[in-house]
C-alpha positions as a printed Julia matrix, in Angstrom:
157×3 Matrix{Float64}:
   0.19   0.17   -0.04
   0.84   3.48   -0.94
   1.88   6.1     1.91
  -0.13   9.55    0.36
   1.88  12.76    1.17
  -0.21  14.98    3.97
   0.62  18.58    4.43
   3.25  20.94    3.16
   7.29  19.55    2.49
  10.1   21.68    4.08
  10.99  23.39    0.79
   7.32  24.37   -0.17
   7.35  26.08    3.53
  10.27  28.21    3.02
   9.37  29.24   -0.48
   6.22  30.69    1.29
   8.13  32.34    3.82
  10.37  34.15    1.18
   7.07  35.45   -1.15
   5.84  36.93    2.42
   9.06  38.07    2.96
   8.96  39.72   -0.4
   6.01  41.26   -0.15
   6.56  43.0     3.59
   9.88  44.22    1.65
   7.83  46.03   -0.72
   4.7   47.54    1.6
   5.89  48.31    5.09
   8.1   51.15    3.17
   4.98  52.39    1.05
   2.87  52.53    4.29
   5.44  54.16    5.8
   5.68  57.0     3.45
   1.42  56.8     3.72
   1.8   57.47    7.23
   4.15  59.98    7.12
   1.81  61.63    4.84
  -1.45  61.18    6.69
   0.15  63.05    9.35
   1.57  66.15    7.2
  -2.27  66.47    5.92
  -3.07  67.18    9.27
  -1.5   70.57    9.22
  -2.02  70.94    5.6
  -5.96  71.29    7.35
  -4.27  73.64    9.65
  -2.51  75.48    6.64
  -6.34  75.06    5.03
  -7.99  77.35    7.58
  -5.25  80.03    8.15
  -5.3   80.46    3.95
  -9.17  81.1     4.75
  -8.14  83.88    7.3
  -5.26  85.33    4.92
  -7.85  85.55    2.58
 -10.58  87.66    4.34
  -7.9   89.95    6.03
  -6.49  91.03    2.76
 -10.25  91.31    1.02
 -11.22  93.33    3.8
  -7.82  95.8     4.72
  -5.07  94.7     2.13
  -1.74  94.06    3.48
  -2.42  95.89    6.95
  -5.16  93.26    7.25
  -2.34  90.53    6.91
  -0.18  92.0     9.15
  -3.12  92.34   12.0
  -3.69  89.08   11.77
  -0.26  88.02   12.02
   0.26  90.14   14.99
  -2.68  88.35   16.43
  -1.57  85.1    15.43
   1.96  86.13   17.05
   0.8   87.01   20.3
  -1.64  84.4    20.69
  -4.63  86.8    21.0
  -7.68  84.79   22.23
  -5.45  82.13   22.27
  -5.62  82.32   18.31
  -2.53  80.46   17.94
  -2.95  77.56   20.46
  -6.53  76.37   19.19
  -4.39  75.29   16.13
  -1.45  73.45   17.6
  -2.26  70.03   17.27
   0.09  66.89   17.94
   1.67  67.3    14.82
   1.66  71.32   14.19
   4.27  72.59   17.04
   3.89  76.17   16.17
   2.38  78.31   13.08
   2.89  82.14   11.77
   2.02  84.32    9.02
   4.2   86.8     7.58
   2.96  90.29    8.13
   3.94  91.5     4.51
   3.51  88.81    2.15
   0.59  86.72    3.64
   2.67  83.32    3.57
   1.45  80.63    6.01
   4.35  78.94    7.64
   3.89  75.26   10.02
   6.48  73.66   12.02
   5.45  69.96   12.07
   8.6   69.5    13.86
   6.76  66.55   16.03
   6.87  64.37   12.83
   9.94  62.86   13.24
   9.87  61.06   10.24
  10.34  64.54    8.72
  13.37  65.14   10.49
  15.14  68.79    9.9
  12.16  69.36    6.59
   9.74  69.83    8.91
   8.46  73.41    7.81
   5.35  73.06    5.45
   4.56  76.74    3.88
   1.61  77.7     1.74
   2.98  81.05   -0.17
  -0.47  83.64   -1.55
   0.23  85.18   -5.06
  -2.18  86.91   -7.72
  -0.96  86.62  -11.24
   2.47  85.0    -9.95
   3.23  88.3    -7.95
   3.68  88.69   -4.16
   0.61  90.32   -3.04
   0.42  93.58   -2.01
  -1.96  96.82   -2.37
  -1.56  97.55   -5.84
  -2.27  93.82   -6.77
  -5.83  93.07   -5.32
  -7.47  92.34   -7.98
  -7.35  88.83   -9.7
  -7.44  85.19   -8.73
  -5.22  84.52   -5.62
  -3.11  81.28   -6.63
  -1.35  79.36   -3.45
   1.7   77.45   -3.76
   2.76  74.84   -1.28
   6.78  73.66   -0.38
   8.88  72.1     2.22
  11.54  73.86    2.0
  14.83  73.09    2.64
  13.2   69.07    1.58
  11.59  66.96   -1.4
   8.35  67.38   -1.94
   7.82  63.43   -0.6
   5.18  64.47    2.41
   3.4   67.09    0.83
  -0.09  66.79   -0.89
  -0.5   65.71   -4.23
  -0.9   69.43   -5.69
   1.62  72.1    -5.71
  -0.61  74.64   -6.21
  -3.9   74.97   -3.89
């Protein structure tokens, strides 16, 4: 009577383990990149809130309106700045002369030294001034001084 093989041979198990190892080696870096992007998107949400405030201030009073907003944020008037800080966003600032929004994402350890997210407004590719208050405002997004790996897909917002 012949004996029938039951189960897997050692070589078959080793092949399965090797395949799982290869898949894990591919999936883990992609997942880590995904988690960093998700954390950076939290900063992007805070930036979006500030973009609305900068545009309202500019529409109401021009550059002096942005300067006033910048002063309120840097002075933390009515806890304005404190309310924007999260476990990912360590600091926020608005440049009173250009309307540029800067977010410090240094609490995201994976970013290392490249932890600054900046939103820059412009009209017709020119910085905001009281003289060019007509036109569509476009926002560019960057994370100087580093590569754009953690940025949202579109850099013109």
